[in-house]
Amino acid sequence: MIRLKDKVVVITGGSSGIGLATAQRFVEEGAYVYITGRRQGELDKAVALIGRNVAAVQGDVSKQEDLDRLYAKVKAEKGRIDVLFANSGIIEHKTIDAVTMEHFDKTFDVNVRGLLFSVQKALPLMSSGASIILTSSIAGYKGMPAHGTYSATKAAVRSFARTWTLELKDRGIRVNTLSPGATDTPIIDGQVQTKEQAAALRANFAAAIPLGRLGRAEEIAAAALFLASDESSYVAGIELSVDGGLAQV
Ligand code: NAP
């Protein structure tokens, strides 16, 4: 069954990891997908990988002019958005004693401010039946050393889904949160300095996860597909955790 036939989708942070796997899956399911990210080279590789029904728009979600340029292009080419996957995110490990104002601003600018305006500026193109999916994290409701700022941004994201569900209900737009657990993407490597440290981080996660391994980006994409499609037509305001049980037991 093709679940997203002729749907127009925007995926922020669609050039890598979870966003890229979701873009691939959504195109397989019949959608036309716009992907964004700051690095043009990664976007070019993603477009080549996906191969059809995809367009890349370089941009930083924390920059208003980049978001305006993204949505102006979507409006000119397609005239509407059926699904928005607000997924861009960054993490920097810092314990409370090491947090700087620069680290705080950078993390909140992308994960919270960038996500909020990604949604706000998409709304004029969205109509009844549209679905908004916000990428949070199990870190938003679980304590983890050195994750304080990141986790706070993800708790904010989850909170937005509650408010926006009520604010957008009369327009027929559903808002839900998707919270991955440890998922094997480049963001894991970016949290450490060496390959050995990355392997140790993956091993530590795997040991703590009931299913005994990290998630695959494709497994998060499958949950995004559920929230994007009419299969979730009666699902609103939830947090769907996809974490191999890490934060559930
Ligand atoms: P990833 O492979 O590093 O992908 C992150 C994506 O976001 C990239 O496309 C990146 O492209 C883009 N991005 C980052 N900053 C951006 C900005 N300012 N403007 C526009 N795009 C930006 O990581 P991922 O694991 O797929 O992460 C996707 C989301 O899942 C994030 O929100 C992350 O917090 C969340 N998450 C991940 C995990 C995990 O274990 N992997 C767990 C829980 C939640 P550029 O760098 O080129 O901009």
PDB file of C-alpha atoms and ligand atoms in Angstrom:
ATOM      1  CA  MET A   1       0.000   0.000   0.000  1.00  0.00           C
ATOM      2  CA  ILE A   2       1.324   3.451  -0.934  1.00  0.00           C
ATOM      3  CA  ARG A   3       0.671   5.618   2.116  1.00  0.00           C
ATOM      4  CA  LEU A   4       1.827   9.096   1.013  1.00  0.00           C
ATOM      5  CA  LYS A   5       0.700   9.213  -2.599  1.00  0.00           C
ATOM      6  CA  ASP A   6       1.227  12.725  -4.053  1.00  0.00           C
ATOM      7  CA  LYS A   7       1.854  14.244  -0.611  1.00  0.00           C
ATOM      8  CA  VAL A   8       4.175  17.253  -0.425  1.00  0.00           C
ATOM      9  CA  VAL A   9       6.604  16.876   2.459  1.00  0.00           C
ATOM     10  CA  VAL A  10       9.234  19.140   4.023  1.00  0.00           C
ATOM     11  CA  ILE A  11      11.926  17.512   6.163  1.00  0.00           C
ATOM     12  CA  THR A  12      14.339  19.824   7.954  1.00  0.00           C
ATOM     13  CA  GLY A  13      17.665  18.091   8.539  1.00  0.00           C
ATOM     14  CA  GLY A  14      16.863  15.714   5.698  1.00  0.00           C
ATOM     15  CA  SER A  15      20.429  15.288   4.467  1.00  0.00           C
ATOM     16  CA  SER A  16      21.612  12.803   7.099  1.00  0.00           C
ATOM     17  CA  GLY A  17      20.580  10.145   9.593  1.00  0.00           C
ATOM     18  CA  ILE A  18      16.918  10.010  10.607  1.00  0.00           C
ATOM     19  CA  GLY A  19      15.821  12.786   8.240  1.00  0.00           C
ATOM     20  CA  LEU A  20      17.514  11.168   5.257  1.00  0.00           C
ATOM     21  CA  ALA A  21      16.090   7.706   6.008  1.00  0.00           C
ATOM     22  CA  THR A  22      12.651   9.294   6.374  1.00  0.00           C
ATOM     23  CA  ALA A  23      12.994  11.177   3.095  1.00  0.00           C
ATOM     24  CA  GLN A  24      13.921   7.913   1.353  1.00  0.00           C
ATOM     25  CA  ARG A  25      10.972   6.067   2.860  1.00  0.00           C
ATOM     26  CA  PHE A  26       8.494   8.861   2.146  1.00  0.00           C
ATOM     27  CA  VAL A  27       9.541   8.986  -1.526  1.00  0.00           C
ATOM     28  CA  GLU A  28       9.081   5.189  -1.718  1.00  0.00           C
ATOM     29  CA  GLU A  29       5.592   5.788  -0.295  1.00  0.00           C
ATOM     30  CA  GLY A  30       4.688   8.200  -3.104  1.00  0.00           C
ATOM     31  CA  ALA A  31       5.595  11.613  -1.666  1.00  0.00           C
ATOM     32  CA  TYR A  32       7.529  14.525  -3.135  1.00  0.00           C
ATOM     33  CA  VAL A  33      10.039  15.581  -0.482  1.00  0.00           C
ATOM     34  CA  TYR A  34      11.958  18.792   0.181  1.00  0.00           C
ATOM     35  CA  ILE A  35      15.014  18.275   2.371  1.00  0.00           C
ATOM     36  CA  THR A  36      17.063  20.948   4.120  1.00  0.00           C
ATOM     37  CA  GLY A  37      20.388  21.222   5.892  1.00  0.00           C
ATOM     38  CA  ARG A  38      23.322  23.601   6.123  1.00  0.00           C
ATOM     39  CA  ARG A  39      25.902  21.560   4.161  1.00  0.00           C
ATOM     40  CA  GLN A  40      25.300  21.614   0.404  1.00  0.00           C
ATOM     41  CA  GLY A  41      27.613  18.621  -0.127  1.00  0.00           C
ATOM     42  CA  GLU A  42      25.513  16.394   2.154  1.00  0.00           C
ATOM     43  CA  LEU A  43      22.328  17.595   0.457  1.00  0.00           C
ATOM     44  CA  ASP A  44      23.759  16.759  -2.978  1.00  0.00           C
ATOM     45  CA  LYS A  45      24.679  13.255  -1.790  1.00  0.00           C
ATOM     46  CA  ALA A  46      21.202  12.762  -0.323  1.00  0.00           C
ATOM     47  CA  VAL A  47      19.481  13.856  -3.532  1.00  0.00           C
ATOM     48  CA  ALA A  48      21.662  11.460  -5.546  1.00  0.00           C
ATOM     49  CA  LEU A  49      20.855   8.620  -3.118  1.00  0.00           C
ATOM     50  CA  ILE A  50      17.097   9.212  -3.148  1.00  0.00           C
ATOM     51  CA  GLY A  51      17.136   9.720  -6.904  1.00  0.00           C
ATOM     52  CA  ARG A  52      13.632  11.021  -7.669  1.00  0.00           C
ATOM     53  CA  ASN A  53      10.841  13.182  -6.284  1.00  0.00           C
ATOM     54  CA  VAL A  54      13.235  15.078  -4.014  1.00  0.00           C
ATOM     55  CA  ALA A  55      14.580  18.635  -3.919  1.00  0.00           C
ATOM     56  CA  ALA A  56      17.227  20.040  -1.602  1.00  0.00           C
ATOM     57  CA  VAL A  57      17.094  23.565  -0.237  1.00  0.00           C
ATOM     58  CA  GLN A  58      20.252  24.590   1.589  1.00  0.00           C
ATOM     59  CA  GLY A  59      19.560  26.527   4.756  1.00  0.00           C
ATOM     60  CA  ASP A  60      19.938  26.963   8.483  1.00  0.00           C
ATOM     61  CA  VAL A  61      16.706  26.622  10.503  1.00  0.00           C
ATOM     62  CA  SER A  62      17.930  29.242  12.952  1.00  0.00           C
ATOM     63  CA  LYS A  63      17.997  31.858  10.160  1.00  0.00           C
ATOM     64  CA  GLN A  64      14.642  33.430   9.329  1.00  0.00           C
ATOM     65  CA  GLU A  65      15.703  34.372   5.780  1.00  0.00           C
ATOM     66  CA  ASP A  66      16.659  30.745   5.044  1.00  0.00           C
ATOM     67  CA  LEU A  67      13.256  29.503   6.210  1.00  0.00           C
ATOM     68  CA  ASP A  68      11.522  32.182   4.129  1.00  0.00           C
ATOM     69  CA  ARG A  69      13.511  31.093   1.054  1.00  0.00           C
ATOM     70  CA  LEU A  70      12.628  27.423   1.684  1.00  0.00           C
ATOM     71  CA  TYR A  71       8.899  28.009   1.941  1.00  0.00           C
ATOM     72  CA  ALA A  72       8.844  30.499  -0.955  1.00  0.00           C
ATOM     73  CA  LYS A  73      10.288  27.745  -3.158  1.00  0.00           C
ATOM     74  CA  VAL A  74       7.788  25.148  -1.933  1.00  0.00           C
ATOM     75  CA  LYS A  75       4.930  27.602  -2.450  1.00  0.00           C
ATOM     76  CA  ALA A  76       6.069  28.465  -5.972  1.00  0.00           C
ATOM     77  CA  GLU A  77       6.599  24.833  -6.997  1.00  0.00           C
ATOM     78  CA  LYS A  78       3.869  22.906  -5.137  1.00  0.00           C
ATOM     79  CA  GLY A  79       1.614  25.483  -3.470  1.00  0.00           C
ATOM     80  CA  ARG A  80       1.101  23.450  -0.310  1.00  0.00           C
ATOM     81  CA  ILE A  81       2.669  21.272   2.410  1.00  0.00           C
ATOM     82  CA  ASP A  82       0.922  18.081   3.558  1.00  0.00           C
ATOM     83  CA  VAL A  83       3.570  16.872   6.007  1.00  0.00           C
ATOM     84  CA  LEU A  84       6.232  18.797   7.909  1.00  0.00           C
ATOM     85  CA  PHE A  85       8.915  16.782   9.712  1.00  0.00           C
ATOM     86  CA  ALA A  86      10.714  19.367  11.889  1.00  0.00           C
ATOM     87  CA  ASN A  87      13.739  17.246  12.577  1.00  0.00           C
ATOM     88  CA  SER A  88      16.945  19.336  12.485  1.00  0.00           C
ATOM     89  CA  GLY A  89      18.872  19.084  15.701  1.00  0.00           C
ATOM     90  CA  ILE A  90      22.300  19.326  17.258  1.00  0.00           C
ATOM     91  CA  ILE A  91      23.888  18.127  20.478  1.00  0.00           C
ATOM     92  CA  GLU A  92      26.995  19.172  22.400  1.00  0.00           C
ATOM     93  CA  HIS A  93      27.869  17.311  25.593  1.00  0.00           C
ATOM     94  CA  LYS A  94      28.378  19.777  28.481  1.00  0.00           C
ATOM     95  CA  THR A  95      27.965  19.234  32.181  1.00  0.00           C
ATOM     96  CA  ILE A  96      26.449  22.145  34.113  1.00  0.00           C
ATOM     97  CA  ASP A  97      29.850  23.461  35.203  1.00  0.00           C
ATOM     98  CA  ALA A  98      31.030  23.631  31.568  1.00  0.00           C
ATOM     99  CA  VAL A  99      27.936  25.188  29.997  1.00  0.00           C
ATOM    100  CA  THR A 100      28.638  28.527  28.285  1.00  0.00           C
ATOM    101  CA  MET A 101      26.190  31.100  27.008  1.00  0.00           C
ATOM    102  CA  GLU A 102      27.434  30.374  23.487  1.00  0.00           C
ATOM    103  CA  HIS A 103      26.673  26.630  23.891  1.00  0.00           C
ATOM    104  CA  PHE A 104      23.245  27.405  25.358  1.00  0.00           C
ATOM    105  CA  ASP A 105      22.320  29.875  22.597  1.00  0.00           C
ATOM    106  CA  LYS A 106      23.587  27.595  19.810  1.00  0.00           C
ATOM    107  CA  THR A 107      21.621  24.578  21.074  1.00  0.00           C
ATOM    108  CA  PHE A 108      18.390  26.473  21.717  1.00  0.00           C
ATOM    109  CA  ASP A 109      18.704  28.462  18.460  1.00  0.00           C
ATOM    110  CA  VAL A 110      18.642  25.283  16.366  1.00  0.00           C
ATOM    111  CA  ASN A 111      16.602  22.823  18.438  1.00  0.00           C
ATOM    112  CA  VAL A 112      13.934  25.191  19.798  1.00  0.00           C
ATOM    113  CA  ARG A 113      13.864  28.562  18.004  1.00  0.00           C
ATOM    114  CA  GLY A 114      14.658  26.971  14.638  1.00  0.00           C
ATOM    115  CA  LEU A 115      11.982  24.314  15.101  1.00  0.00           C
ATOM    116  CA  LEU A 116       9.339  26.828  16.215  1.00  0.00           C
ATOM    117  CA  PHE A 117       9.831  29.063  13.183  1.00  0.00           C
ATOM    118  CA  SER A 118      10.102  26.048  10.863  1.00  0.00           C
ATOM    119  CA  VAL A 119       6.553  25.247  11.939  1.00  0.00           C
ATOM    120  CA  GLN A 120       5.181  28.800  12.106  1.00  0.00           C
ATOM    121  CA  LYS A 121       6.394  29.702   8.626  1.00  0.00           C
ATOM    122  CA  ALA A 122       5.033  26.460   7.118  1.00  0.00           C
ATOM    123  CA  LEU A 123       1.514  27.001   8.449  1.00  0.00           C
ATOM    124  CA  PRO A 124       0.237  29.276   5.635  1.00  0.00           C
ATOM    125  CA  LEU A 125       0.908  26.377   3.232  1.00  0.00           C
ATOM    126  CA  MET A 126      -0.796  23.726   5.372  1.00  0.00           C
ATOM    127  CA  SER A 127      -4.459  22.826   5.273  1.00  0.00           C
ATOM    128  CA  SER A 128      -6.908  20.359   6.761  1.00  0.00           C
ATOM    129  CA  GLY A 129      -5.477  16.845   7.023  1.00  0.00           C
ATOM    130  CA  ALA A 130      -1.867  18.010   7.292  1.00  0.00           C
ATOM    131  CA  SER A 131       0.504  16.414   9.769  1.00  0.00           C
ATOM    132  CA  ILE A 132       3.348  18.027  11.699  1.00  0.00           C
ATOM    133  CA  ILE A 133       5.935  15.756  13.313  1.00  0.00           C
ATOM    134  CA  LEU A 134       8.440  17.224  15.763  1.00  0.00           C
ATOM    135  CA  THR A 135      11.654  15.337  16.512  1.00  0.00           C
ATOM    136  CA  SER A 136      12.266  15.343  20.242  1.00  0.00           C
ATOM    137  CA  SER A 137      14.252  12.665  22.115  1.00  0.00           C
ATOM    138  CA  ILE A 138      13.892  10.373  25.074  1.00  0.00           C
ATOM    139  CA  ALA A 139      16.529  12.713  26.533  1.00  0.00           C
ATOM    140  CA  GLY A 140      13.665  15.171  26.978  1.00  0.00           C
ATOM    141  CA  TYR A 141      12.269  13.079  29.823  1.00  0.00           C
ATOM    142  CA  LYS A 142      15.297  11.134  31.026  1.00  0.00           C
ATOM    143  CA  GLY A 143      18.247  12.423  33.046  1.00  0.00           C
ATOM    144  CA  MET A 144      21.615  11.907  31.384  1.00  0.00           C
ATOM    145  CA  PRO A 145      24.903  13.494  32.477  1.00  0.00           C
ATOM    146  CA  ALA A 146      26.196  16.217  30.102  1.00  0.00           C
ATOM    147  CA  HIS A 147      22.829  16.333  28.293  1.00  0.00           C
ATOM    148  CA  GLY A 148      21.262  19.175  30.322  1.00  0.00           C
ATOM    149  CA  THR A 149      20.949  21.798  27.588  1.00  0.00           C
ATOM    150  CA  TYR A 150      20.080  19.306  24.844  1.00  0.00           C
ATOM    151  CA  SER A 151      17.504  17.561  27.015  1.00  0.00           C
ATOM    152  CA  ALA A 152      15.902  20.891  27.930  1.00  0.00           C
ATOM    153  CA  THR A 153      15.532  21.732  24.231  1.00  0.00           C
ATOM    154  CA  LYS A 154      13.869  18.391  23.589  1.00  0.00           C
ATOM    155  CA  ALA A 155      11.487  18.855  26.538  1.00  0.00           C
ATOM    156  CA  ALA A 156      10.531  22.192  25.002  1.00  0.00           C
ATOM    157  CA  VAL A 157       9.832  20.485  21.677  1.00  0.00           C
ATOM    158  CA  ARG A 158       7.535  17.962  23.332  1.00  0.00           C
ATOM    159  CA  SER A 159       5.736  20.806  25.077  1.00  0.00           C
ATOM    160  CA  PHE A 160       5.130  22.617  21.780  1.00  0.00           C
ATOM    161  CA  ALA A 161       3.228  19.574  20.476  1.00  0.00           C
ATOM    162  CA  ARG A 162       0.708  19.896  23.298  1.00  0.00           C
ATOM    163  CA  THR A 163       0.028  23.608  22.732  1.00  0.00           C
ATOM    164  CA  TRP A 164       0.034  23.439  18.946  1.00  0.00           C
ATOM    165  CA  THR A 165      -2.345  20.455  18.921  1.00  0.00           C
ATOM    166  CA  LEU A 166      -4.938  22.712  20.524  1.00  0.00           C
ATOM    167  CA  GLU A 167      -4.029  25.831  18.552  1.00  0.00           C
ATOM    168  CA  LEU A 168      -4.235  24.016  15.188  1.00  0.00           C
ATOM    169  CA  LYS A 169      -7.135  21.628  15.806  1.00  0.00           C
ATOM    170  CA  ASP A 170      -9.708  23.880  14.126  1.00  0.00           C
ATOM    171  CA  ARG A 171      -7.565  23.865  10.994  1.00  0.00           C
ATOM    172  CA  GLY A 172      -7.484  20.039  10.961  1.00  0.00           C
ATOM    173  CA  ILE A 173      -3.714  19.935  11.422  1.00  0.00           C
ATOM    174  CA  ARG A 174      -2.359  17.207  13.701  1.00  0.00           C
ATOM    175  CA  VAL A 175       0.860  17.725  15.688  1.00  0.00           C
ATOM    176  CA  ASN A 176       2.803  14.851  17.226  1.00  0.00           C
ATOM    177  CA  THR A 177       6.221  14.290  18.744  1.00  0.00           C
ATOM    178  CA  LEU A 178       8.598  11.535  17.709  1.00  0.00           C
ATOM    179  CA  SER A 179      11.217  10.705  20.330  1.00  0.00           C
ATOM    180  CA  PRO A 180      14.039   8.434  19.210  1.00  0.00           C
ATOM    181  CA  GLY A 181      16.323   6.716  21.644  1.00  0.00           C
ATOM    182  CA  ALA A 182      19.961   6.064  20.747  1.00  0.00           C
ATOM    183  CA  THR A 183      19.924   5.698  16.979  1.00  0.00           C
ATOM    184  CA  ASP A 184      22.940   4.878  14.848  1.00  0.00           C
ATOM    185  CA  THR A 185      23.467   8.097  12.860  1.00  0.00           C
ATOM    186  CA  PRO A 186      26.355  10.554  12.403  1.00  0.00           C
ATOM    187  CA  ILE A 187      25.132  12.526  15.433  1.00  0.00           C
ATOM    188  CA  ILE A 188      26.620   9.759  17.624  1.00  0.00           C
ATOM    189  CA  ASP A 189      30.095  10.273  16.126  1.00  0.00           C
ATOM    190  CA  GLY A 190      29.788  14.032  16.574  1.00  0.00           C
ATOM    191  CA  GLN A 191      29.497  13.622  20.344  1.00  0.00           C
ATOM    192  CA  VAL A 192      33.049  12.273  20.775  1.00  0.00           C
ATOM    193  CA  GLN A 193      36.547  12.917  19.451  1.00  0.00           C
ATOM    194  CA  THR A 194      37.806   9.509  18.236  1.00  0.00           C
ATOM    195  CA  LYS A 195      36.516   6.369  16.528  1.00  0.00           C
ATOM    196  CA  GLU A 196      37.348   4.379  19.656  1.00  0.00           C
ATOM    197  CA  GLN A 197      35.248   6.725  21.783  1.00  0.00           C
ATOM    198  CA  ALA A 198      32.393   6.419  19.288  1.00  0.00           C
ATOM    199  CA  ALA A 199      32.566   2.618  19.470  1.00  0.00           C
ATOM    200  CA  ALA A 200      32.565   2.782  23.274  1.00  0.00           C
ATOM    201  CA  LEU A 201      29.567   5.140  23.262  1.00  0.00           C
ATOM    202  CA  ARG A 202      27.642   2.787  20.973  1.00  0.00           C
ATOM    203  CA  ALA A 203      28.564  -0.197  23.180  1.00  0.00           C
ATOM    204  CA  ASN A 204      27.416   1.640  26.310  1.00  0.00           C
ATOM    205  CA  PHE A 205      24.078   2.464  24.735  1.00  0.00           C
ATOM    206  CA  ALA A 206      23.618  -1.085  23.440  1.00  0.00           C
ATOM    207  CA  ALA A 207      24.258  -2.494  26.903  1.00  0.00           C
ATOM    208  CA  ALA A 208      21.583  -0.251  28.428  1.00  0.00           C
ATOM    209  CA  ILE A 209      18.905  -0.851  25.768  1.00  0.00           C
ATOM    210  CA  PRO A 210      16.470  -3.743  26.408  1.00  0.00           C
ATOM    211  CA  LEU A 211      16.573  -4.759  22.734  1.00  0.00           C
ATOM    212  CA  GLY A 212      20.372  -4.908  23.009  1.00  0.00           C
ATOM    213  CA  ARG A 213      21.291  -2.599  20.133  1.00  0.00           C
ATOM    214  CA  LEU A 214      21.007   0.933  18.830  1.00  0.00           C
ATOM    215  CA  GLY A 215      18.097   1.811  16.602  1.00  0.00           C
ATOM    216  CA  ARG A 216      18.454   2.145  12.849  1.00  0.00           C
ATOM    217  CA  ALA A 217      17.405   5.383  11.164  1.00  0.00           C
ATOM    218  CA  GLU A 218      14.986   3.325   9.047  1.00  0.00           C
ATOM    219  CA  GLU A 219      13.194   2.226  12.231  1.00  0.00           C
ATOM    220  CA  ILE A 220      12.606   5.847  13.230  1.00  0.00           C
ATOM    221  CA  ALA A 221      11.485   6.581   9.661  1.00  0.00           C
ATOM    222  CA  ALA A 222       8.848   3.833   9.969  1.00  0.00           C
ATOM    223  CA  ALA A 223       7.382   5.607  13.004  1.00  0.00           C
ATOM    224  CA  ALA A 224       7.525   8.952  11.173  1.00  0.00           C
ATOM    225  CA  LEU A 225       5.596   7.327   8.327  1.00  0.00           C
ATOM    226  CA  PHE A 226       2.862   6.265  10.739  1.00  0.00           C
ATOM    227  CA  LEU A 227       2.546   9.807  12.140  1.00  0.00           C
ATOM    228  CA  ALA A 228       2.672  11.363   8.658  1.00  0.00           C
ATOM    229  CA  SER A 229       0.027   9.145   7.091  1.00  0.00           C
ATOM    230  CA  ASP A 230      -3.706   8.712   7.589  1.00  0.00           C
ATOM    231  CA  GLU A 231      -2.889   5.512   9.524  1.00  0.00           C
ATOM    232  CA  SER A 232      -2.539   7.906  12.505  1.00  0.00           C
ATOM    233  CA  SER A 233      -5.659   9.955  11.729  1.00  0.00           C
ATOM    234  CA  TYR A 234      -6.870   9.734  15.353  1.00  0.00           C
ATOM    235  CA  VAL A 235      -3.463  10.391  16.929  1.00  0.00           C
ATOM    236  CA  ALA A 236      -2.824  13.934  18.161  1.00  0.00           C
ATOM    237  CA  GLY A 237      -0.489  15.554  20.655  1.00  0.00           C
ATOM    238  CA  ILE A 238       1.339  12.350  21.553  1.00  0.00           C
ATOM    239  CA  GLU A 239       4.962  11.537  22.145  1.00  0.00           C
ATOM    240  CA  LEU A 240       5.879   8.352  20.277  1.00  0.00           C
ATOM    241  CA  SER A 241       9.099   6.943  21.734  1.00  0.00           C
ATOM    242  CA  VAL A 242      11.081   4.631  19.469  1.00  0.00           C
ATOM    243  CA  ASP A 243      13.956   3.562  21.671  1.00  0.00           C
ATOM    244  CA  GLY A 244      14.253  -0.225  21.934  1.00  0.00           C
ATOM    245  CA  GLY A 245      12.788   0.134  25.407  1.00  0.00           C
ATOM    246  CA  LEU A 246      15.613   2.297  26.781  1.00  0.00           C
ATOM    247  CA  ALA A 247      13.408   4.814  28.539  1.00  0.00           C
ATOM    248  CA  GLN A 248      10.340   2.567  28.933  1.00  0.00           C
ATOM    249  CA  VAL A 249      11.323  -0.050  31.510  1.00  0.00           C
TER     250      VAL A 249
HETATM  251  P1  NAP B   1      22.341  13.740  12.024  1.00  0.00           P
HETATM  252  O1  NAP B   1      22.628  12.561  11.178  1.00  0.00           O
HETATM  253  O2  NAP B   1      23.479  14.559  12.544  1.00  0.00           O
HETATM  254  O3  NAP B   1      21.334  14.682  11.219  1.00  0.00           O
HETATM  255  C1  NAP B   1      21.035  15.972  11.658  1.00  0.00           C
HETATM  256  C2  NAP B   1      20.440  16.739  10.482  1.00  0.00           C
HETATM  257  O4  NAP B   1      20.085  18.056  10.931  1.00  0.00           O
HETATM  258  C3  NAP B   1      21.432  16.924   9.347  1.00  0.00           C
HETATM  259  O5  NAP B   1      20.749  16.863   8.111  1.00  0.00           O
HETATM  260  C4  NAP B   1      21.981  18.316   9.589  1.00  0.00           C
HETATM  261  O6  NAP B   1      22.529  18.863   8.408  1.00  0.00           O
HETATM  262  C5  NAP B   1      20.707  19.009  10.073  1.00  0.00           C
HETATM  263  N1  NAP B   1      20.938  20.240  10.825  1.00  0.00           N
HETATM  264  C6  NAP B   1      21.675  20.421  11.947  1.00  0.00           C
HETATM  265  N2  NAP B   1      21.667  21.698  12.297  1.00  0.00           N
HETATM  266  C7  NAP B   1      20.900  22.363  11.383  1.00  0.00           C
HETATM  267  C8  NAP B   1      20.514  23.702  11.198  1.00  0.00           C
HETATM  268  N3  NAP B   1      20.933  24.683  12.023  1.00  0.00           N
HETATM  269  N4  NAP B   1      19.708  24.008  10.157  1.00  0.00           N
HETATM  270  C9  NAP B   1      19.295  23.050   9.296  1.00  0.00           C
HETATM  271  N5  NAP B   1      19.626  21.760   9.414  1.00  0.00           N
HETATM  272  C10 NAP B   1      20.431  21.426  10.447  1.00  0.00           C
HETATM  273  O7  NAP B   1      21.524  13.316  13.303  1.00  0.00           O
HETATM  274  P2  NAP B   1      20.166  12.459  13.524  1.00  0.00           P
HETATM  275  O8  NAP B   1      20.493  11.452  14.531  1.00  0.00           O
HETATM  276  O9  NAP B   1      19.581  12.065  12.247  1.00  0.00           O
HETATM  277  O10 NAP B   1      19.275  13.559  14.235  1.00  0.00           O
HETATM  278  C11 NAP B   1      18.008  13.981  13.742  1.00  0.00           C
HETATM  279  C12 NAP B   1      17.173  14.448  14.910  1.00  0.00           C
HETATM  280  O11 NAP B   1      16.951  13.333  15.789  1.00  0.00           O
HETATM  281  C13 NAP B   1      17.796  15.534  15.770  1.00  0.00           C
HETATM  282  O12 NAP B   1      16.809  16.472  16.145  1.00  0.00           O
HETATM  283  C14 NAP B   1      18.295  14.772  16.991  1.00  0.00           C
HETATM  284  O13 NAP B   1      18.369  15.587  18.126  1.00  0.00           O
HETATM  285  C15 NAP B   1      17.225  13.717  17.113  1.00  0.00           C
HETATM  286  N6  NAP B   1      17.612  12.541  17.883  1.00  0.00           N
HETATM  287  C16 NAP B   1      18.624  11.733  17.478  1.00  0.00           C
HETATM  288  C17 NAP B   1      18.963  10.631  18.261  1.00  0.00           C
HETATM  289  C18 NAP B   1      20.090   9.689  17.871  1.00  0.00           C
HETATM  290  O14 NAP B   1      20.527   8.903  18.724  1.00  0.00           O
HETATM  291  N7  NAP B   1      20.559   9.697  16.642  1.00  0.00           N
HETATM  292  C19 NAP B   1      18.263  10.359  19.433  1.00  0.00           C
HETATM  293  C20 NAP B   1      17.217  11.199  19.804  1.00  0.00           C
HETATM  294  C21 NAP B   1      16.895  12.285  19.023  1.00  0.00           C
HETATM  295  P3  NAP B   1      23.688  20.020   8.494  1.00  0.00           P
HETATM  296  O15 NAP B   1      24.615  19.626   9.603  1.00  0.00           O
HETATM  297  O16 NAP B   1      24.313  20.006   7.143  1.00  0.00           O
HETATM  298  O17 NAP B   1      22.960  21.289   8.779  1.00  0.00           O
END
